[in-house]
CSV table of C-alpha atoms and ligand atoms in Angstrom, one decimal:
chain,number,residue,atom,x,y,z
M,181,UNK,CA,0.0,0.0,0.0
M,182,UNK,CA,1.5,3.2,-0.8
M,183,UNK,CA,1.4,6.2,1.8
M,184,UNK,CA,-0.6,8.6,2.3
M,185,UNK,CA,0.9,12.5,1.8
M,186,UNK,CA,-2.4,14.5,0.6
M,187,UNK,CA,-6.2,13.4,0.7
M,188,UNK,CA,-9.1,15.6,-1.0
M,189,UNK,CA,-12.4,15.9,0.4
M,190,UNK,CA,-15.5,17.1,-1.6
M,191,UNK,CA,-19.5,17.5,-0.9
M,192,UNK,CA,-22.0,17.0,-3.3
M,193,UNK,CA,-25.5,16.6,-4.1
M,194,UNK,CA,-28.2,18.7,-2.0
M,195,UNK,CA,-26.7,20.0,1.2
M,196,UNK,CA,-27.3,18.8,4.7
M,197,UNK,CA,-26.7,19.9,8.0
M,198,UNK,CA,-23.7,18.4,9.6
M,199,UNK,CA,-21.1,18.8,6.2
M,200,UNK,CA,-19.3,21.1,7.5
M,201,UNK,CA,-18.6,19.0,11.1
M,202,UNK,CA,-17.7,16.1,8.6
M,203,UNK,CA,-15.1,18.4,6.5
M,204,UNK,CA,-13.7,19.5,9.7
M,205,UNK,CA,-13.1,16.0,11.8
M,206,UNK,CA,-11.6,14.6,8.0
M,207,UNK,CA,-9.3,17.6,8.1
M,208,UNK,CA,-8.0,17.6,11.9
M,209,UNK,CA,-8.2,13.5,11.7
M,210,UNK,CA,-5.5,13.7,8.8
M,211,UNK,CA,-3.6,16.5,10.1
M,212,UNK,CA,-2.9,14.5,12.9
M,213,UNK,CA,-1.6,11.7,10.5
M,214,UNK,CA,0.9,14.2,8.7
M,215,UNK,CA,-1.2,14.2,5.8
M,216,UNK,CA,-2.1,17.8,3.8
M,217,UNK,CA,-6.0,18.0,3.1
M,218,UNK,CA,-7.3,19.9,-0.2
M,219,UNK,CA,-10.9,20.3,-0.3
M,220,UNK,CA,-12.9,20.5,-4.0
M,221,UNK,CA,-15.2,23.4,-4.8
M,222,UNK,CA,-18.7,22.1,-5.6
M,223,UNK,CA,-18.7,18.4,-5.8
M,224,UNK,CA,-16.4,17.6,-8.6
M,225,UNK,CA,-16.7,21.0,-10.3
M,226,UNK,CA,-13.7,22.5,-8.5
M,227,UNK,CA,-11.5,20.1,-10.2
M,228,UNK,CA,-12.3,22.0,-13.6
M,229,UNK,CA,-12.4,25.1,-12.3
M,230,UNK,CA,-9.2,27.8,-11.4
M,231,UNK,CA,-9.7,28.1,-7.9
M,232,UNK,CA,-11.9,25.2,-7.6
M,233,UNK,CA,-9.3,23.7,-5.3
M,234,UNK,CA,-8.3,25.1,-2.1
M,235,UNK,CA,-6.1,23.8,1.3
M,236,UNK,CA,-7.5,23.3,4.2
M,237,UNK,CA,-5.5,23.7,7.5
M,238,UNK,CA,-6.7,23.7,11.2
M,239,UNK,CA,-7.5,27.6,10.9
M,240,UNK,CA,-9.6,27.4,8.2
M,241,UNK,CA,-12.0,24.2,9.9
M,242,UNK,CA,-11.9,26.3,13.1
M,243,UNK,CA,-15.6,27.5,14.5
M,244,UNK,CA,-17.4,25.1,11.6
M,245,UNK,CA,-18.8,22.1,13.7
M,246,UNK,CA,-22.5,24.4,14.1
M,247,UNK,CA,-22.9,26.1,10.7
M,248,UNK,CA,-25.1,24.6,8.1
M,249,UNK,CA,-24.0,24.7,4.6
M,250,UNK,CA,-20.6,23.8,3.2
M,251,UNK,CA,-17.6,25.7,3.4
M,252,UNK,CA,-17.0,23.6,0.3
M,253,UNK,CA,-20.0,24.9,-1.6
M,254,UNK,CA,-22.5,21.6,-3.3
M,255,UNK,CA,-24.3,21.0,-6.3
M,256,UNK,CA,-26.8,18.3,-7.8
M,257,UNK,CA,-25.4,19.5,-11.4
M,258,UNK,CA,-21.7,18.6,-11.4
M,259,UNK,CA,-22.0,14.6,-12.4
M,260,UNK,CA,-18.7,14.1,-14.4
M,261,UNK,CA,-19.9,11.0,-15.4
M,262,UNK,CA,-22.5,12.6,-17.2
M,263,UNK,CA,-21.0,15.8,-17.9
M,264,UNK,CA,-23.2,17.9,-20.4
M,265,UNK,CA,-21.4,19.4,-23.3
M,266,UNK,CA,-22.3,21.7,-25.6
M,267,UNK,CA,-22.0,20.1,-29.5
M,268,UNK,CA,-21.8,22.6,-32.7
M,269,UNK,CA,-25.4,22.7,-33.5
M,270,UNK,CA,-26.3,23.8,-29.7
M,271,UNK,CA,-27.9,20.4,-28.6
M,272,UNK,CA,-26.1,19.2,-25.4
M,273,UNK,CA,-24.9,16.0,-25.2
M,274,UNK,CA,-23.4,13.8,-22.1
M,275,UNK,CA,-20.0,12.7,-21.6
M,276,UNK,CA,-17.8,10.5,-18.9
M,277,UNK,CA,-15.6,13.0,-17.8
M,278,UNK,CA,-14.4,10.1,-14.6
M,279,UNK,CA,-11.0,9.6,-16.4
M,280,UNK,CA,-10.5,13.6,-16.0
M,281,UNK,CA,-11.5,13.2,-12.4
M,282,UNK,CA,-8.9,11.1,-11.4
M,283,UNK,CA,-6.3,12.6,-13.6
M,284,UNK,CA,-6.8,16.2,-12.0
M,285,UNK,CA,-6.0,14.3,-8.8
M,286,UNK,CA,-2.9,12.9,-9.8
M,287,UNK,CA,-1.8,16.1,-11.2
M,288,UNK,CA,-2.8,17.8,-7.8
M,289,UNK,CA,-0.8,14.6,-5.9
M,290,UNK,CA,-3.8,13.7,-3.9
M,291,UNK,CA,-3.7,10.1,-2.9
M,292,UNK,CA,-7.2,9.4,-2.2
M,293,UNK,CA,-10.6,11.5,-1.9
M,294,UNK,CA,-13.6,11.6,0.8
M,295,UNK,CA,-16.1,11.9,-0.8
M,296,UNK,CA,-19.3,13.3,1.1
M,297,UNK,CA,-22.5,12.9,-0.4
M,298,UNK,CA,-26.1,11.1,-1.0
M,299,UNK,CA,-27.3,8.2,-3.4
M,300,UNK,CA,-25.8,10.0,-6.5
M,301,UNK,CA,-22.6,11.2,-5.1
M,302,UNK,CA,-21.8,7.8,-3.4
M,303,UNK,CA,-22.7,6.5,-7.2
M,304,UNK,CA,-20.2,8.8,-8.5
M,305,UNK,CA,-17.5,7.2,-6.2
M,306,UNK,CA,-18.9,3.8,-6.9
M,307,UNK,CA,-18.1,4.2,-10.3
M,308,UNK,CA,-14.6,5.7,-9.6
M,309,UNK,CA,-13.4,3.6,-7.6
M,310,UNK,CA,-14.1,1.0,-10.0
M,311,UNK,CA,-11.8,2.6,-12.0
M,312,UNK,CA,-8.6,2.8,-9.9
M,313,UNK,CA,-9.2,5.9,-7.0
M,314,UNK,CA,-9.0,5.4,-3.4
M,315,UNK,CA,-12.1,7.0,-2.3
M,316,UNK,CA,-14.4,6.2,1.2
M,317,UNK,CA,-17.7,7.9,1.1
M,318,UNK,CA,-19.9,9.2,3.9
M,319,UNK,CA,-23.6,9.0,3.6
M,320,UNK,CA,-25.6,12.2,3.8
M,321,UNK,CA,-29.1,13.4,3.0
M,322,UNK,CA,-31.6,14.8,5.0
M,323,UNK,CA,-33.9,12.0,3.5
M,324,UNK,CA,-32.1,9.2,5.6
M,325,UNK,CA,-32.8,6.8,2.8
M,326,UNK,CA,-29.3,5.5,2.1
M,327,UNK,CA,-28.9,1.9,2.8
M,328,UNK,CA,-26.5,0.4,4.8
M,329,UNK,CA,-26.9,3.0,7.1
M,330,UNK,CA,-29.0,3.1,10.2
M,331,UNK,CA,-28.6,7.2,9.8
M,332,UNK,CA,-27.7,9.7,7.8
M,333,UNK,CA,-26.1,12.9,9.4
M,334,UNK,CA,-28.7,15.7,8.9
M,335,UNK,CA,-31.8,13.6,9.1
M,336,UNK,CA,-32.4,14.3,12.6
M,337,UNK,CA,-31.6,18.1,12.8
M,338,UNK,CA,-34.4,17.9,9.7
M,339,UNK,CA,-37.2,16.3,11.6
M,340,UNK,CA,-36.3,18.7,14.3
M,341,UNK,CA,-37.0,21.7,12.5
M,342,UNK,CA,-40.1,20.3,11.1
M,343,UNK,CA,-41.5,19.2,14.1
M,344,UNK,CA,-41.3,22.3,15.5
M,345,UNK,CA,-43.5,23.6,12.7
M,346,UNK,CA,-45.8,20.8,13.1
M,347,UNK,CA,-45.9,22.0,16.7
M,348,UNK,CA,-46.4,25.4,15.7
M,349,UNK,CA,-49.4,24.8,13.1
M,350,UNK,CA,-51.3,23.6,16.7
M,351,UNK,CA,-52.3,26.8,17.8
M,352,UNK,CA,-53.3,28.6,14.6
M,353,UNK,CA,-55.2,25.4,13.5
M,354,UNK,CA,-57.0,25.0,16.5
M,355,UNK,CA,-57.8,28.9,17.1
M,356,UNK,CA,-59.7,28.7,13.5
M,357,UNK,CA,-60.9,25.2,13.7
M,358,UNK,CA,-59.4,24.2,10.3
M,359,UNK,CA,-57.2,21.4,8.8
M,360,UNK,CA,-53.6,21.9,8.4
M,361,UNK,CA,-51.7,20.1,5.7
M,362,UNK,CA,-47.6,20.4,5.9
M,363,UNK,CA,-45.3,18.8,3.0
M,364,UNK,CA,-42.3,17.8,4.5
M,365,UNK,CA,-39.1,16.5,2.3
M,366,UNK,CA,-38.8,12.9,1.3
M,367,UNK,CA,-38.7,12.1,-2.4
M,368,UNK,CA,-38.7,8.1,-1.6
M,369,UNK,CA,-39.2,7.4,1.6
M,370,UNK,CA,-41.2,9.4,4.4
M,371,UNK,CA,-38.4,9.0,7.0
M,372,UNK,CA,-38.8,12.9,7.5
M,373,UNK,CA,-42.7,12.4,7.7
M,374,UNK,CA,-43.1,9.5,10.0
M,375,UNK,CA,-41.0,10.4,12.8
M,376,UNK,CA,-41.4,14.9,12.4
M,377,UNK,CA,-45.6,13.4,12.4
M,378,UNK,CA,-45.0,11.3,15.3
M,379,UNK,CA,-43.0,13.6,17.2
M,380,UNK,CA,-45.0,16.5,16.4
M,381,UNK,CA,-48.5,14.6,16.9
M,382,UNK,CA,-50.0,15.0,13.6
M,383,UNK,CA,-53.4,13.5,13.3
M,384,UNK,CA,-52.7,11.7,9.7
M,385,UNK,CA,-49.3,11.4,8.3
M,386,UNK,CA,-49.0,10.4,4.5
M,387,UNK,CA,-45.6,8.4,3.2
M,388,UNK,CA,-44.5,7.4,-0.5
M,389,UNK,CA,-44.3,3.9,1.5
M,390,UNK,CA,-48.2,3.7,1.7
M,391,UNK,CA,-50.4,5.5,-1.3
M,392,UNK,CA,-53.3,6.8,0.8
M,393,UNK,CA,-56.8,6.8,0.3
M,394,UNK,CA,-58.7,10.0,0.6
M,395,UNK,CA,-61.4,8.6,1.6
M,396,UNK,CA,-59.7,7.0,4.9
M,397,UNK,CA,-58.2,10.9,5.2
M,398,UNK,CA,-61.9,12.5,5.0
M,399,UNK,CA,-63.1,9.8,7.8
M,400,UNK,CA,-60.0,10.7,10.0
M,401,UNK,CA,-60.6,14.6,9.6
M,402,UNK,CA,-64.4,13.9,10.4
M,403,UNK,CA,-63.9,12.0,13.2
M,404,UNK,CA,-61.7,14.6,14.6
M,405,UNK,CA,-64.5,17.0,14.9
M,406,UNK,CA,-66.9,13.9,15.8
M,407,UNK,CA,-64.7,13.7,18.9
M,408,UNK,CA,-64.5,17.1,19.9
M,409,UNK,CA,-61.1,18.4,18.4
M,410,UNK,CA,-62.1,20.5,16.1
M,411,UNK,CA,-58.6,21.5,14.1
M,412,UNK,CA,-56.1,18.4,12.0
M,413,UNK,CA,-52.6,18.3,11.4
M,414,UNK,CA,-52.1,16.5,8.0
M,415,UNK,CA,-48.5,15.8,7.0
M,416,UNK,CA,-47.4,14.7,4.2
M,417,UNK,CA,-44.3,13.6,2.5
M,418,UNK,CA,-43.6,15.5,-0.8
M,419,UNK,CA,-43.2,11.9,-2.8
M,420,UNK,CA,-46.5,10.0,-1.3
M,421,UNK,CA,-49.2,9.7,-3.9
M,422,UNK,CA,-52.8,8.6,-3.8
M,423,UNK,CA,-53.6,4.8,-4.2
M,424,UNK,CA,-53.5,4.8,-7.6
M,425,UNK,CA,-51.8,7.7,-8.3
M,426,UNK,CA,-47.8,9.1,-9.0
M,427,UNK,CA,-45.4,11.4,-7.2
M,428,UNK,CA,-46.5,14.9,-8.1
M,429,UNK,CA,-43.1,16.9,-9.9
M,430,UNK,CA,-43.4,20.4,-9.9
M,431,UNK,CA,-40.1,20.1,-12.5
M,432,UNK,CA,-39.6,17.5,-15.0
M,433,UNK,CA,-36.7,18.7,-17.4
M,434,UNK,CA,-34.2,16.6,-17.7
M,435,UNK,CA,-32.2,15.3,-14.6
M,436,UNK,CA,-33.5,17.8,-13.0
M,437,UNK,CA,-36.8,16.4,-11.9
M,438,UNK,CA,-38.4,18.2,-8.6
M,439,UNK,CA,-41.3,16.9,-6.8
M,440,UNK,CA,-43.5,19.1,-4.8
M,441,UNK,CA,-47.2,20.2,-4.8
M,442,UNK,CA,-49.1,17.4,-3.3
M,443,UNK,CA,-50.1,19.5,0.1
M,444,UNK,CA,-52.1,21.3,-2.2
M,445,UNK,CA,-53.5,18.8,-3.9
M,446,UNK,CA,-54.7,17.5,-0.7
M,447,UNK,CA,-56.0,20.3,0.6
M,448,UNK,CA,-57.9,21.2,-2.5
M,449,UNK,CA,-59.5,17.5,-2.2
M,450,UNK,CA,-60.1,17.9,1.7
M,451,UNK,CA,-61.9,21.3,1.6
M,452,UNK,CA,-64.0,19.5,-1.4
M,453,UNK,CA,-65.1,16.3,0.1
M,454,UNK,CA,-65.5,18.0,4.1
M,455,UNK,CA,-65.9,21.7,3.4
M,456,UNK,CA,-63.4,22.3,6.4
M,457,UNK,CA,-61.5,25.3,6.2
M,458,UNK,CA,-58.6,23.9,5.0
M,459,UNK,CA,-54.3,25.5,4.9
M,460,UNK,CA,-51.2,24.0,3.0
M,461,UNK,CA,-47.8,24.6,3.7
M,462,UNK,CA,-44.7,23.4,2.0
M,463,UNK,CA,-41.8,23.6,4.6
M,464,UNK,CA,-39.2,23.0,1.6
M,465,UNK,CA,-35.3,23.6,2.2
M,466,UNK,CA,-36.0,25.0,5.9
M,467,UNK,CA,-35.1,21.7,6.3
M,468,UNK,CA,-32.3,21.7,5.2
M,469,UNK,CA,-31.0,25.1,6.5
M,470,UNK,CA,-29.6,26.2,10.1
M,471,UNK,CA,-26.9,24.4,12.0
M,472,UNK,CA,-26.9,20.5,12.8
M,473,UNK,CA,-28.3,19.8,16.2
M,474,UNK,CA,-26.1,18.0,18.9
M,475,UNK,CA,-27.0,14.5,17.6
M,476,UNK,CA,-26.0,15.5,13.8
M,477,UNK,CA,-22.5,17.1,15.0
M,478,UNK,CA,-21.5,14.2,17.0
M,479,UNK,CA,-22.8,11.7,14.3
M,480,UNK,CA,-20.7,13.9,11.7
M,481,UNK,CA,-17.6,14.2,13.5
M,482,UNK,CA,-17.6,10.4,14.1
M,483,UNK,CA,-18.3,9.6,10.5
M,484,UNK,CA,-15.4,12.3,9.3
M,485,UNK,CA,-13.0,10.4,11.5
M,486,UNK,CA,-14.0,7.0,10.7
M,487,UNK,CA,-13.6,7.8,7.1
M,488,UNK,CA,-10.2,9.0,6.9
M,489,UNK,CA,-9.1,6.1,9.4
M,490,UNK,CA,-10.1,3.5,6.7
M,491,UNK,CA,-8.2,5.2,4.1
M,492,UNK,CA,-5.0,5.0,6.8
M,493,UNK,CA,-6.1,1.2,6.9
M,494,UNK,CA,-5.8,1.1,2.9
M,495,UNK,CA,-9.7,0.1,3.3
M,496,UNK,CA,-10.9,2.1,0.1
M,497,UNK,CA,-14.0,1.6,-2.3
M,498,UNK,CA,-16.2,1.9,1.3
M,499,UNK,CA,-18.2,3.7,2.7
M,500,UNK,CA,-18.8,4.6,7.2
M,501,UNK,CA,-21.8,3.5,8.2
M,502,UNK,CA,-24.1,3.2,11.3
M,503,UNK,CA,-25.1,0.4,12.9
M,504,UNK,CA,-25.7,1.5,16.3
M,505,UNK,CA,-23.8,1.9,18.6
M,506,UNK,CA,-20.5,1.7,16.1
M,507,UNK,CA,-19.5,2.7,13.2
M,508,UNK,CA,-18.2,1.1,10.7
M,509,UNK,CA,-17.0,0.2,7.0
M,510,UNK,CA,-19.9,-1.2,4.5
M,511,UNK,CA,-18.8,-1.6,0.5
M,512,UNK,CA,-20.0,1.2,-1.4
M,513,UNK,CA,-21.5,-1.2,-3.9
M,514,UNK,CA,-23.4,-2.0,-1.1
M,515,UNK,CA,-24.5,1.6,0.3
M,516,UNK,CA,-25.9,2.4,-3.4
M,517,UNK,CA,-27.7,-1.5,-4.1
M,518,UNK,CA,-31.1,0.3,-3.3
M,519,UNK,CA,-33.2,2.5,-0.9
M,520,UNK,CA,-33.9,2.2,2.4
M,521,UNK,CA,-37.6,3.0,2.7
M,522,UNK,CA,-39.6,2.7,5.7
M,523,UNK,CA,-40.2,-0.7,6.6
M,524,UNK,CA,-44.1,-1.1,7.1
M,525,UNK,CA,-43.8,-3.1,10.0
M,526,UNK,CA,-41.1,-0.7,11.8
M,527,UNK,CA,-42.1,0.1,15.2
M,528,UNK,CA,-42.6,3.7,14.8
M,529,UNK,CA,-45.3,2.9,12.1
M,530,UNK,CA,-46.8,0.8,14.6
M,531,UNK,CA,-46.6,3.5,17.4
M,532,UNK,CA,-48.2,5.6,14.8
M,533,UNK,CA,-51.1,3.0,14.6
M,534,UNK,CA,-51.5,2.5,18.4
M,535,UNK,CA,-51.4,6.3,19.4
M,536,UNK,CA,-54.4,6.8,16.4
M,537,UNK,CA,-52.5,8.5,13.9
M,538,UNK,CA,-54.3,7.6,10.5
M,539,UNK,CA,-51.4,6.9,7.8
M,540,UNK,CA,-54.3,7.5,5.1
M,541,UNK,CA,-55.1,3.6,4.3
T,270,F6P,O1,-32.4,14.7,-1.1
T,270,F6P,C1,-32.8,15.7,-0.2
T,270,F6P,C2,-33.9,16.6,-0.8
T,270,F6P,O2,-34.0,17.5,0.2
T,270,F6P,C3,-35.2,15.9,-1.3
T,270,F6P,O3,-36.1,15.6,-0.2
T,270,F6P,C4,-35.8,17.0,-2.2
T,270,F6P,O4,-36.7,16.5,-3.1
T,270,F6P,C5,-34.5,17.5,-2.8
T,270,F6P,O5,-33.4,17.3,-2.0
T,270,F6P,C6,-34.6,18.9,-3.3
T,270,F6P,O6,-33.3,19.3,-3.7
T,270,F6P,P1,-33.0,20.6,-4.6
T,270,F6P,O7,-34.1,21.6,-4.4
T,270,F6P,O8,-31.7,21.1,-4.1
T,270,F6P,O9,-32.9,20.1,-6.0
């Protein structure tokens, strides 16, 4: 195994809270090993960019564990395995720019990368590492639907914020005796959702996992006022659909599909079917803004550490995962096999059930 002088470290895809506790443990972990750290502007972009590389020391990671953000910047467009490039007649077409990747690291000396990211930006280092870079990944999305992972960094700072806006709709909702219906993130799985619903004690809480029925949403909202409350918290995750029905996209151009709009959807159909006043409320990136909570930091600072201490153990092409209370190393090939959705027989789904939260079938 040859040494280690000079590792890179990059963030991509949408950002999270926690990155910039990751970025920071990776680069004090390493320092500590004699090693230089360069971090990469923008996922991979940086590497094509002047300027797109920069050093990081101990005085630049100081004072970062509690911001949101990256100090590295992010993006969901810099994929150099499908790298969009302009052809004579103005059509864009797609190339594999991975070669070009690992080149620009040679030429920059770096001996293996970090790379920090969700499902696409572990399949970015998937693919490189089949083709010859050291690379470890560490799993993040707010979404907490990477598998292999009991948690993702960022997940729980998210439900946080959203179920103190779930706590927050209450009081208005119950002052005008109407029905409240909040779209949380959660393009695949309703891991936001569930527990933010739980937590926050929404009276029905819809999930991709389980395509709901209105009608079972009417009864729920009815028998609210049947029983004497009369106000409902309906959350909903922006990917669940009705039984027979899609995820709702607000975008669909190219890669750059974005979902969104269901809350009013529902809202529309609720006000219809029960005439109750009736509010919607898409939560959106709030979710993913502010600083991690305790719980995020700790989780990224172990994950940072544990990630460069595999690469010093030559133990590349993986990726740190939980499996409380350790971490540990799974394969990437295994982190990026397929989602982890919620499982319908989890406990919290069944807490759900038993404390009379209607999940809508
Ligand atoms: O993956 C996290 C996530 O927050 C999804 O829940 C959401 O659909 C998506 O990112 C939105 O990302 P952006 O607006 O950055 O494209």
């Amino acid at each position: 195994m040859k040494p280690i002088r000079r590792i890179a470290v990059n963030t991509g895809g949408g950002d999270a809270p926690g990155l910039n506790a990751v970025i920071r443990a990776v680069v004090l972990t390493s320092l500590r090993l004699g090693w230089d750290v360069v971090g990469i502007r923008d996922g991979y972009n940086g590497l094509f960019e002047d300027d797109g590389v920069v050093p990081l020391d101990a005085e630049r990671v100081r004072g970062i564990t509690h911001l949101g953000g990256t100090i590295l910047g992010t993006t969901n467009r810099g994929n150099p395995l499908k790298w969009p490039v302009k052809s004579d007649d103005g059509s864009i077409r797609f190339e594999d720019r991975s070669q070009g990747v690992i080149d620009a690291l040679q030429a920059l000396d770096v001996d293996a990368l970090i790379a920090i990211g969700g499902d696409g930006s572990l399949e970015i280092a998937h693919h490189l590492s089949g083709q010859g870079l050291d690379v470890v990944g560490v799993p993040k999305t707010i979404d907490n639907d990477l598998a292999a992972t009991n948690l993702t960094f960022g997940f729980m700072t998210a439900v946080e914020t959203a179920t103190e806006a779930i706590g927050k709709l209450h009081s208005t909702a119950e002052a005008h005796e109407r029905v409240m219906v909040v779209e949380l993130m959660g393009r695949h799985a309703g891991w936001i959702a569930l527990y933010a619903g739980v937590a926050g004690t929404a009276d029905i809480i819809l999930i991709p996992e389980i395509p709901y029925s209105i009608d079972s949403v009417c009864e729920k909202i009815e028998q609210r006022w049947a029983d004497g409350s009369e106000f409902a918290i309906v959350v909903v995750a922006e990917g669940a659909y009705p039984r027979g029905g899609q995820p709702l996209f607000k975008h669909t151009e190219g890669a750059n599909k974005r979902l969104g709009g269901i809350s009013k959807i529902l809202a529309d159909d609720i006000y219809e079917r029960t005439g109750r006043e009736t509010r919607e409320l898409v939560l959106g990136h709030l979710q993913r803004g502010g600083g991690p909570n305790a719980y995020d930091r700790l989780l990224a600072l172990r994950f940072g550490t544990a990630a460069v201490l595999l690469a010093n153990e030559g133990r590349f092409g993986t990726m740190v995962a939980l499996d409380p209370p350790h971490v540990h190393a799974v394969p990437l090939a295994q982190a990026v096999a397929h989602r982890k959705l919620v499982p319908l027989d989890s406990e919290v789904v069944r807490t759900a059930r038993a404390l009379g939260t209607s999940l809508g079938d």
